[in-house]
Amino acid sequence: MELSLADTKKWIELFVQKVESEKSQLNELDTAIGDGDHGTNMDRGMKAITDAFSKKEPEDIVSLHKTVAFALIQKVGGASGPLYGTAFLDMSKKAKDDADLTTLIQTGLAGLKRRGQSDVGMKTMIDVWEPVANALKADEFNQSVIDEALTSNKALVATKGRASYLEEKSKGHLDPGAQSSAYLFEALLTVLGA
Amino acid sequence: MKKIINKTEDIVSEMIAGLVKTNPKLVKQIEGTTAVVRNDVKFSQTKQVGVVSGGGSGHEPLHAGYVGDGMLSAAVAGEVFTSPTPDQIYEAIKAVDQGLGVLLIVKNYSGDVMNFDMAKEMAEADDIKIETIVVDDDISVENSEFTQGKRGVAGTVLVEKIVGAAARSGMNLADLAALGQKVIDNTKTIGIALQAATVPAVGHPSFELKDDEVEYGIGIHNERGYSVEKIKPSKELAHQLIEKIIQEFSDQTGKFVVLVNGMGGTPLMEQYIFANDVLNELADKKIQVAFSKVGNKVTSLDMQGVSLTIMKAEDSWIDMLEEPVNTIGW
C-alpha cells in the first residue's frame, strides 16, 4: 500500500504536533536513563520540519522524506539526529523506485540498524520500529502493536547508547527514543484511520 | 534554576559569539555554524594535517578553547550535552583541510560517533582524507560488548594537546591517527561528583546527592557512577581514585602524566588541594610524574567534582605536552 503525498505529509505533521506537545515527557524519560534532552532535541527538529515545509511544499514522497531527513540531521544532533535522519534519508532513496509503505518502514528500520550498529532487544527505538514493520507486513498494524513494543522495551536492559552504562538500572525505564518512535507510528495509525 | 543566559535555545550560538568576539586573534566562527576555526596568521601560511574535534556544549573550554597553533585546527560545538550535526562538522573539515587530510578526535558517545561518521562520509565524497580516533579514557565503566564502551572524558584534552603538537611538527595523517590511538590506550580517568550538573533546558540537577555524599565514576553528562559514599578528606579521595586507576597500568615504571580536572563548580582551591594529595601519594608509590596540570579543562556545566586522569607517557609525549601553545583554554 502506498500513502498519498497528502497523507504522508499529514503523518509527519501529526508526529510534529505530538512531539511538540510531549516534549517535557520525552525529556523526563531521558533524564531517567540518559541526559535529559531528547524532547528538546527532537522539538528543534520538529520546528525545522515545519519551517522546511512552509518554505517549500514537498512535490512528491521522495522529496518529502528527504526534507524531513535533512531537517532532522541538521537540527537534532545527539544520537537521535543521525538515527531518525538516516531512516528518513534511506526511505527517501527507496521511495524513488518503491514507495510501498511497508517497504519504506522496513528500509528505515534497516537504516537505523546500520547507523546505530544495533538490533532489536538493545533497548532502543528499534524495539518499536521492528514490530511495527513486521505488523505492517502481516497487515496487523494497530495500537496494541505499539503498546506491546513499549511494554517490552521498558523491561529490557539497555546494551546500546548512553543508557547502556546503567546496565541493570536501565530496567523498568522506557527508552525515550522508543517513545518518540511510538509517537511517529501513532501518528501513522491516525492517518491510516485505524 | 538561576543562570546568566537569555533564551535557552540561544545558549550555544551566544556563547560562541562571545568566545569569538573576545578572542579575534585566535579564532573565528565558520559562517552559518557554531564551529570555530583558527584565525592566527600562521594558520594560512603553514601546511599541516587538520585536527578537528567537537561535541556537545557544556564542557568548556573543551573544545573551542583548544583551537590554536599547536592544538586543534577547528572545533564544532553542539547543543548542550548533544553532539553537533554532520553538516557542521563537515564545514569544519572543509575549513581546515589543506590537502594533507584531517584527523577527527571524537569522544566515545553514540551520538558523537554517529554524527562524526556521517560527516566523514560527506568529506570523503569530496576526496578529503579522513582518519578518526575515538577517546575512551573513562575506566569507571566496563569496556564490555554490552555497552557503548568506555566514555571519552577529561583525557581528551591531553590527546588533543599531544596530537595537535605532532600535527604542527608535520606528522602525516596515518601516523597522527596511530599516535592518537596509542595516547588514548595509555590514558585513564575516573570522575567524582559532589553535585550533579543542571542542564539549562531541564532546570534542575539530573540527580540528587545528599550534603555528605559523593558519587564515584560519574560521566561528564550527569551519567551516574558506580557507587555513592560519604564524603571523605581529599587525601582519602585521592587514595581511592589512584588505587583504582593505577591497577590499569601493568608497568608502573617510566614517566606518567597527571591531570586534575575540575568539573565546573568546584573551586580551583580544592582542585589544588586534591592535586597535592594525588602527587604526594604517587610519590609515595615511587611513580614518576613528569607532567601535571590542574584546572577546569573538561567541565560538565556547574557540576561539583573533579576527575583524575593518569597517563603513562613516552618521553616525546611529555615534550609535546610542554610545548607552548596559544589557545584560550590550555
PDB file of N, CA and C in Angstrom, chain A residues 40-118:
ATOM      1  N   THR A  40      13.821  18.115  23.980  1.00  0.00           N
ATOM      2  CA  THR A  40      14.338  19.397  23.490  1.00  0.00           C
ATOM      3  C   THR A  40      14.958  19.228  22.098  1.00  0.00           C
ATOM      4  N   ASN A  41      15.756  18.180  21.942  1.00  0.00           N
ATOM      5  CA  ASN A  41      16.430  17.954  20.660  1.00  0.00           C
ATOM      6  C   ASN A  41      15.439  17.634  19.546  1.00  0.00           C
ATOM      7  N   MET A  42      14.487  16.748  19.834  1.00  0.00           N
ATOM      8  CA  MET A  42      13.503  16.368  18.818  1.00  0.00           C
ATOM      9  C   MET A  42      12.627  17.576  18.459  1.00  0.00           C
ATOM     10  N   ASP A  43      12.299  18.353  19.481  1.00  0.00           N
ATOM     11  CA  ASP A  43      11.464  19.529  19.260  1.00  0.00           C
ATOM     12  C   ASP A  43      12.140  20.501  18.278  1.00  0.00           C
ATOM     13  N   ARG A  44      13.459  20.635  18.410  1.00  0.00           N
ATOM     14  CA  ARG A  44      14.202  21.502  17.490  1.00  0.00           C
ATOM     15  C   ARG A  44      14.076  20.966  16.053  1.00  0.00           C
ATOM     16  N   GLY A  45      14.143  19.640  15.926  1.00  0.00           N
ATOM     17  CA  GLY A  45      13.981  19.018  14.612  1.00  0.00           C
ATOM     18  C   GLY A  45      12.580  19.219  14.052  1.00  0.00           C
ATOM     19  N   MET A  46      11.572  19.146  14.943  1.00  0.00           N
ATOM     20  CA  MET A  46      10.181  19.305  14.517  1.00  0.00           C
ATOM     21  C   MET A  46       9.954  20.708  13.960  1.00  0.00           C
ATOM     22  N   LYS A  47      10.526  21.704  14.635  1.00  0.00           N
ATOM     23  CA  LYS A  47      10.393  23.084  14.162  1.00  0.00           C
ATOM     24  C   LYS A  47      11.074  23.232  12.800  1.00  0.00           C
ATOM     25  N   ALA A  48      12.199  22.541  12.631  1.00  0.00           N
ATOM     26  CA  ALA A  48      12.911  22.608  11.345  1.00  0.00           C
ATOM     27  C   ALA A  48      12.078  21.980  10.230  1.00  0.00           C
ATOM     28  N   ILE A  49      11.346  20.909  10.556  1.00  0.00           N
ATOM     29  CA  ILE A  49      10.481  20.277   9.551  1.00  0.00           C
ATOM     30  C   ILE A  49       9.374  21.254   9.147  1.00  0.00           C
ATOM     31  N   THR A  50       8.738  21.846  10.151  1.00  0.00           N
ATOM     32  CA  THR A  50       7.654  22.797   9.866  1.00  0.00           C
ATOM     33  C   THR A  50       8.167  23.961   9.006  1.00  0.00           C
ATOM     34  N   ASP A  51       9.344  24.474   9.368  1.00  0.00           N
ATOM     35  CA  ASP A  51       9.957  25.558   8.573  1.00  0.00           C
ATOM     36  C   ASP A  51      10.186  25.126   7.134  1.00  0.00           C
ATOM     37  N   ALA A  52      10.763  23.929   6.995  1.00  0.00           N
ATOM     38  CA  ALA A  52      11.110  23.442   5.650  1.00  0.00           C
ATOM     39  C   ALA A  52       9.852  23.256   4.798  1.00  0.00           C
ATOM     40  N   PHE A  53       8.794  22.715   5.415  1.00  0.00           N
ATOM     41  CA  PHE A  53       7.530  22.530   4.688  1.00  0.00           C
ATOM     42  C   PHE A  53       6.950  23.882   4.252  1.00  0.00           C
ATOM     43  N   SER A  54       7.076  24.880   5.133  1.00  0.00           N
ATOM     44  CA  SER A  54       6.454  26.162   4.798  1.00  0.00           C
ATOM     45  C   SER A  54       7.274  26.916   3.744  1.00  0.00           C
ATOM     46  N   LYS A  55       8.585  26.658   3.728  1.00  0.00           N
ATOM     47  CA  LYS A  55       9.421  27.299   2.711  1.00  0.00           C
ATOM     48  C   LYS A  55       9.192  26.693   1.346  1.00  0.00           C
ATOM     49  N   LYS A  56       9.093  25.361   1.340  1.00  0.00           N
ATOM     50  CA  LYS A  56       8.916  24.692   0.045  1.00  0.00           C
ATOM     51  C   LYS A  56       8.021  23.475   0.234  1.00  0.00           C
ATOM     52  N   GLU A  57       6.870  23.531  -0.354  1.00  0.00           N
ATOM     53  CA  GLU A  57       5.921  22.429  -0.280  1.00  0.00           C
ATOM     54  C   GLU A  57       6.527  21.204  -0.980  1.00  0.00           C
ATOM     55  N   PRO A  58       6.658  20.064  -0.282  1.00  0.00           N
ATOM     56  CA  PRO A  58       7.234  18.888  -0.947  1.00  0.00           C
ATOM     57  C   PRO A  58       6.387  18.476  -2.159  1.00  0.00           C
ATOM     58  N   GLU A  59       7.083  18.172  -3.265  1.00  0.00           N
ATOM     59  CA  GLU A  59       6.372  17.866  -4.512  1.00  0.00           C
ATOM     60  C   GLU A  59       5.982  16.404  -4.618  1.00  0.00           C
ATOM     61  N   ASP A  60       6.757  15.572  -3.953  1.00  0.00           N
ATOM     62  CA  ASP A  60       6.453  14.138  -4.013  1.00  0.00           C
ATOM     63  C   ASP A  60       6.963  13.465  -2.733  1.00  0.00           C
ATOM     64  N   ILE A  61       6.711  12.165  -2.629  1.00  0.00           N
ATOM     65  CA  ILE A  61       7.083  11.438  -1.417  1.00  0.00           C
ATOM     66  C   ILE A  61       8.596  11.420  -1.221  1.00  0.00           C
ATOM     67  N   VAL A  62       9.326  11.302  -2.329  1.00  0.00           N
ATOM     68  CA  VAL A  62      10.789  11.275  -2.248  1.00  0.00           C
ATOM     69  C   VAL A  62      11.298  12.565  -1.602  1.00  0.00           C
ATOM     70  N   SER A  63      10.844  13.697  -2.127  1.00  0.00           N
ATOM     71  CA  SER A  63      11.364  14.959  -1.599  1.00  0.00           C
ATOM     72  C   SER A  63      10.844  15.222  -0.190  1.00  0.00           C
ATOM     73  N   LEU A  64       9.655  14.731   0.105  1.00  0.00           N
ATOM     74  CA  LEU A  64       9.132  14.910   1.465  1.00  0.00           C
ATOM     75  C   LEU A  64      10.019  14.197   2.490  1.00  0.00           C
ATOM     76  N   HIS A  65      10.327  12.937   2.202  1.00  0.00           N
ATOM     77  CA  HIS A  65      11.177  12.195   3.131  1.00  0.00           C
ATOM     78  C   HIS A  65      12.561  12.829   3.246  1.00  0.00           C
ATOM     79  N   LYS A  66      13.055  13.319   2.109  1.00  0.00           N
ATOM     80  CA  LYS A  66      14.380  13.940   2.112  1.00  0.00           C
ATOM     81  C   LYS A  66      14.374  15.232   2.949  1.00  0.00           C
ATOM     82  N   THR A  67      13.302  15.993   2.796  1.00  0.00           N
ATOM     83  CA  THR A  67      13.168  17.228   3.578  1.00  0.00           C
ATOM     84  C   THR A  67      13.175  16.927   5.075  1.00  0.00           C
ATOM     85  N   VAL A  68      12.404  15.906   5.442  1.00  0.00           N
ATOM     86  CA  VAL A  68      12.347  15.509   6.855  1.00  0.00           C
ATOM     87  C   VAL A  68      13.734  15.073   7.316  1.00  0.00           C
ATOM     88  N   ALA A  69      14.414  14.262   6.496  1.00  0.00           N
ATOM     89  CA  ALA A  69      15.737  13.747   6.861  1.00  0.00           C
ATOM     90  C   ALA A  69      16.721  14.887   7.096  1.00  0.00           C
ATOM     91  N   PHE A  70      16.776  15.826   6.161  1.00  0.00           N
ATOM     92  CA  PHE A  70      17.743  16.923   6.290  1.00  0.00           C
ATOM     93  C   PHE A  70      17.435  17.802   7.492  1.00  0.00           C
ATOM     94  N   ALA A  71      16.154  18.053   7.731  1.00  0.00           N
ATOM     95  CA  ALA A  71      15.782  18.867   8.898  1.00  0.00           C
ATOM     96  C   ALA A  71      16.277  18.193  10.178  1.00  0.00           C
ATOM     97  N   LEU A  72      16.085  16.880  10.258  1.00  0.00           N
ATOM     98  CA  LEU A  72      16.467  16.161  11.470  1.00  0.00           C
ATOM     99  C   LEU A  72      17.979  16.053  11.597  1.00  0.00           C
ATOM    100  N   ILE A  73      18.660  15.730  10.493  1.00  0.00           N
ATOM    101  CA  ILE A  73      20.123  15.584  10.529  1.00  0.00           C
ATOM    102  C   ILE A  73      20.765  16.902  10.935  1.00  0.00           C
ATOM    103  N   GLN A  74      20.241  18.014  10.401  1.00  0.00           N
ATOM    104  CA  GLN A  74      20.890  19.307  10.652  1.00  0.00           C
ATOM    105  C   GLN A  74      20.498  19.944  11.975  1.00  0.00           C
ATOM    106  N   LYS A  75      19.377  19.559  12.537  1.00  0.00           N
ATOM    107  CA  LYS A  75      18.920  20.302  13.715  1.00  0.00           C
ATOM    108  C   LYS A  75      18.844  19.504  15.011  1.00  0.00           C
ATOM    109  N   VAL A  76      18.757  18.185  14.936  1.00  0.00           N
ATOM    110  CA  VAL A  76      18.520  17.441  16.176  1.00  0.00           C
ATOM    111  C   VAL A  76      19.810  17.189  16.952  1.00  0.00           C
ATOM    112  N   GLY A  77      20.851  16.742  16.266  1.00  0.00           N
ATOM    113  CA  GLY A  77      22.107  16.418  16.946  1.00  0.00           C
ATOM    114  C   GLY A  77      21.981  15.141  17.751  1.00  0.00           C
ATOM    115  N   GLY A  78      22.895  14.965  18.707  1.00  0.00           N
ATOM    116  CA  GLY A  78      22.866  13.775  19.547  1.00  0.00           C
ATOM    117  C   GLY A  78      22.882  12.503  18.729  1.00  0.00           C
ATOM    118  N   ALA A  79      22.288  11.460  19.281  1.00  0.00           N
ATOM    119  CA  ALA A  79      22.177  10.212  18.541  1.00  0.00           C
ATOM    120  C   ALA A  79      20.894  10.201  17.714  1.00  0.00           C
ATOM    121  N   SER A  80      19.858  10.856  18.212  1.00  0.00           N
ATOM    122  CA  SER A  80      18.558  10.801  17.534  1.00  0.00           C
ATOM    123  C   SER A  80      18.614  11.446  16.154  1.00  0.00           C
ATOM    124  N   GLY A  81      19.413  12.511  16.012  1.00  0.00           N
ATOM    125  CA  GLY A  81      19.504  13.212  14.730  1.00  0.00           C
ATOM    126  C   GLY A  81      19.963  12.296  13.611  1.00  0.00           C
ATOM    127  N   PRO A  82      21.159  11.705  13.747  1.00  0.00           N
ATOM    128  CA  PRO A  82      21.615  10.798  12.693  1.00  0.00           C
ATOM    129  C   PRO A  82      20.749   9.548  12.558  1.00  0.00           C
ATOM    130  N   LEU A  83      20.132   9.097  13.633  1.00  0.00           N
ATOM    131  CA  LEU A  83      19.323   7.873  13.538  1.00  0.00           C
ATOM    132  C   LEU A  83      18.030   8.146  12.759  1.00  0.00           C
ATOM    133  N   TYR A  84      17.221   9.085  13.255  1.00  0.00           N
ATOM    134  CA  TYR A  84      15.993   9.424  12.522  1.00  0.00           C
ATOM    135  C   TYR A  84      16.332   9.930  11.121  1.00  0.00           C
ATOM    136  N   GLY A  85      17.418  10.737  11.050  1.00  0.00           N
ATOM    137  CA  GLY A  85      17.819  11.304   9.763  1.00  0.00           C
ATOM    138  C   GLY A  85      18.175  10.228   8.752  1.00  0.00           C
ATOM    139  N   THR A  86      18.951   9.244   9.201  1.00  0.00           N
ATOM    140  CA  THR A  86      19.330   8.150   8.308  1.00  0.00           C
ATOM    141  C   THR A  86      18.091   7.357   7.885  1.00  0.00           C
ATOM    142  N   ALA A  87      17.190   7.091   8.808  1.00  0.00           N
ATOM    143  CA  ALA A  87      15.970   6.340   8.480  1.00  0.00           C
ATOM    144  C   ALA A  87      15.202   7.054   7.372  1.00  0.00           C
ATOM    145  N   PHE A  88      14.977   8.362   7.534  1.00  0.00           N
ATOM    146  CA  PHE A  88      14.185   9.086   6.530  1.00  0.00           C
ATOM    147  C   PHE A  88      14.957   9.278   5.228  1.00  0.00           C
ATOM    148  N   LEU A  89      16.283   9.421   5.314  1.00  0.00           N
ATOM    149  CA  LEU A  89      17.083   9.572   4.101  1.00  0.00           C
ATOM    150  C   LEU A  89      17.045   8.273   3.292  1.00  0.00           C
ATOM    151  N   ASP A  90      17.177   7.153   3.975  1.00  0.00           N
ATOM    152  CA  ASP A  90      17.109   5.858   3.287  1.00  0.00           C
ATOM    153  C   ASP A  90      15.715   5.630   2.706  1.00  0.00           C
ATOM    154  N   MET A  91      14.679   6.064   3.441  1.00  0.00           N
ATOM    155  CA  MET A  91      13.308   5.921   2.942  1.00  0.00           C
ATOM    156  C   MET A  91      13.114   6.771   1.693  1.00  0.00           C
ATOM    157  N   SER A  92      13.729   7.958   1.706  1.00  0.00           N
ATOM    158  CA  SER A  92      13.630   8.835   0.543  1.00  0.00           C
ATOM    159  C   SER A  92      14.261   8.193  -0.687  1.00  0.00           C
ATOM    160  N   LYS A  93      15.435   7.621  -0.489  1.00  0.00           N
ATOM    161  CA  LYS A  93      16.133   6.961  -1.616  1.00  0.00           C
ATOM    162  C   LYS A  93      15.311   5.791  -2.137  1.00  0.00           C
ATOM    163  N   LYS A  94      14.762   5.015  -1.201  1.00  0.00           N
ATOM    164  CA  LYS A  94      13.978   3.830  -1.585  1.00  0.00           C
ATOM    165  C   LYS A  94      12.718   4.242  -2.353  1.00  0.00           C
ATOM    166  N   ALA A  95      12.104   5.341  -1.904  1.00  0.00           N
ATOM    167  CA  ALA A  95      10.821   5.768  -2.479  1.00  0.00           C
ATOM    168  C   ALA A  95      10.950   6.106  -3.968  1.00  0.00           C
ATOM    169  N   LYS A  96      12.187   6.312  -4.431  1.00  0.00           N
ATOM    170  CA  LYS A  96      12.376   6.589  -5.858  1.00  0.00           C
ATOM    171  C   LYS A  96      11.895   5.433  -6.719  1.00  0.00           C
ATOM    172  N   ASP A  97      12.094   4.191  -6.241  1.00  0.00           N
ATOM    173  CA  ASP A  97      11.623   3.066  -7.066  1.00  0.00           C
ATOM    174  C   ASP A  97      10.521   2.241  -6.412  1.00  0.00           C
ATOM    175  N   ASP A  98      10.327   2.415  -5.108  1.00  0.00           N
ATOM    176  CA  ASP A  98       9.252   1.662  -4.451  1.00  0.00           C
ATOM    177  C   ASP A  98       8.747   2.441  -3.239  1.00  0.00           C
ATOM    178  N   ALA A  99       7.551   2.977  -3.337  1.00  0.00           N
ATOM    179  CA  ALA A  99       7.021   3.822  -2.260  1.00  0.00           C
ATOM    180  C   ALA A  99       6.007   3.083  -1.392  1.00  0.00           C
ATOM    181  N   ASP A 100       6.007   1.758  -1.494  1.00  0.00           N
ATOM    182  CA  ASP A 100       5.115   0.967  -0.651  1.00  0.00           C
ATOM    183  C   ASP A 100       5.427   1.252   0.827  1.00  0.00           C
ATOM    184  N   LEU A 101       4.388   1.514   1.612  1.00  0.00           N
ATOM    185  CA  LEU A 101       4.582   1.944   2.999  1.00  0.00           C
ATOM    186  C   LEU A 101       5.398   0.930   3.803  1.00  0.00           C
ATOM    187  N   THR A 102       5.011  -0.356   3.685  1.00  0.00           N
ATOM    188  CA  THR A 102       5.721  -1.393   4.430  1.00  0.00           C
ATOM    189  C   THR A 102       7.192  -1.422   4.034  1.00  0.00           C
ATOM    190  N   THR A 103       7.457  -1.357   2.737  1.00  0.00           N
ATOM    191  CA  THR A 103       8.839  -1.366   2.254  1.00  0.00           C
ATOM    192  C   THR A 103       9.608  -0.181   2.823  1.00  0.00           C
ATOM    193  N   LEU A 104       8.953   0.979   2.850  1.00  0.00           N
ATOM    194  CA  LEU A 104       9.639   2.175   3.344  1.00  0.00           C
ATOM    195  C   LEU A 104       9.991   2.036   4.828  1.00  0.00           C
ATOM    196  N   ILE A 105       9.041   1.552   5.618  1.00  0.00           N
ATOM    197  CA  ILE A 105       9.312   1.407   7.049  1.00  0.00           C
ATOM    198  C   ILE A 105      10.428   0.375   7.276  1.00  0.00           C
ATOM    199  N   GLN A 106      10.397  -0.684   6.499  1.00  0.00           N
ATOM    200  CA  GLN A 106      11.466  -1.688   6.617  1.00  0.00           C
ATOM    201  C   GLN A 106      12.822  -1.098   6.235  1.00  0.00           C
ATOM    202  N   THR A 107      12.805  -0.248   5.211  1.00  0.00           N
ATOM    203  CA  THR A 107      14.039   0.409   4.777  1.00  0.00           C
ATOM    204  C   THR A 107      14.561   1.333   5.871  1.00  0.00           C
ATOM    205  N   GLY A 108      13.646   2.080   6.479  1.00  0.00           N
ATOM    206  CA  GLY A 108      14.031   2.964   7.582  1.00  0.00           C
ATOM    207  C   GLY A 108      14.625   2.168   8.731  1.00  0.00           C
ATOM    208  N   LEU A 109      14.006   1.052   9.028  1.00  0.00           N
ATOM    209  CA  LEU A 109      14.487   0.176  10.101  1.00  0.00           C
ATOM    210  C   LEU A 109      15.899  -0.318   9.809  1.00  0.00           C
ATOM    211  N   ALA A 110      16.127  -0.735   8.556  1.00  0.00           N
ATOM    212  CA  ALA A 110      17.470  -1.208   8.182  1.00  0.00           C
ATOM    213  C   ALA A 110      18.486  -0.081   8.343  1.00  0.00           C
ATOM    214  N   GLY A 111      18.069   1.135   8.004  1.00  0.00           N
ATOM    215  CA  GLY A 111      18.953   2.305   8.156  1.00  0.00           C
ATOM    216  C   GLY A 111      19.316   2.543   9.612  1.00  0.00           C
ATOM    217  N   LEU A 112      18.327   2.400  10.496  1.00  0.00           N
ATOM    218  CA  LEU A 112      18.578   2.570  11.934  1.00  0.00           C
ATOM    219  C   LEU A 112      19.597   1.559  12.431  1.00  0.00           C
ATOM    220  N   LYS A 113      19.420   0.308  11.972  1.00  0.00           N
ATOM    221  CA  LYS A 113      20.327  -0.759  12.423  1.00  0.00           C
ATOM    222  C   LYS A 113      21.747  -0.485  11.948  1.00  0.00           C
ATOM    223  N   ARG A 114      21.862   0.006  10.710  1.00  0.00           N
ATOM    224  CA  ARG A 114      23.180   0.278  10.144  1.00  0.00           C
ATOM    225  C   ARG A 114      23.845   1.444  10.882  1.00  0.00           C
ATOM    226  N   ARG A 115      23.132   2.549  10.989  1.00  0.00           N
ATOM    227  CA  ARG A 115      23.731   3.736  11.605  1.00  0.00           C
ATOM    228  C   ARG A 115      24.060   3.497  13.074  1.00  0.00           C
ATOM    229  N   GLY A 116      23.156   2.851  13.788  1.00  0.00           N
ATOM    230  CA  GLY A 116      23.369   2.654  15.221  1.00  0.00           C
ATOM    231  C   GLY A 116      24.118   1.384  15.550  1.00  0.00           C
ATOM    232  N   GLN A 117      24.428   0.611  14.509  1.00  0.00           N
ATOM    233  CA  GLN A 117      25.060  -0.704  14.695  1.00  0.00           C
ATOM    234  C   GLN A 117      24.387  -1.445  15.838  1.00  0.00           C
ATOM    235  N   SER A 118      23.078  -1.546  15.706  1.00  0.00           N
ATOM    236  CA  SER A 118      22.331  -2.176  16.786  1.00  0.00           C
ATOM    237  C   SER A 118      21.183  -2.997  16.211  1.00  0.00           C
TER     238      SER A 118
END
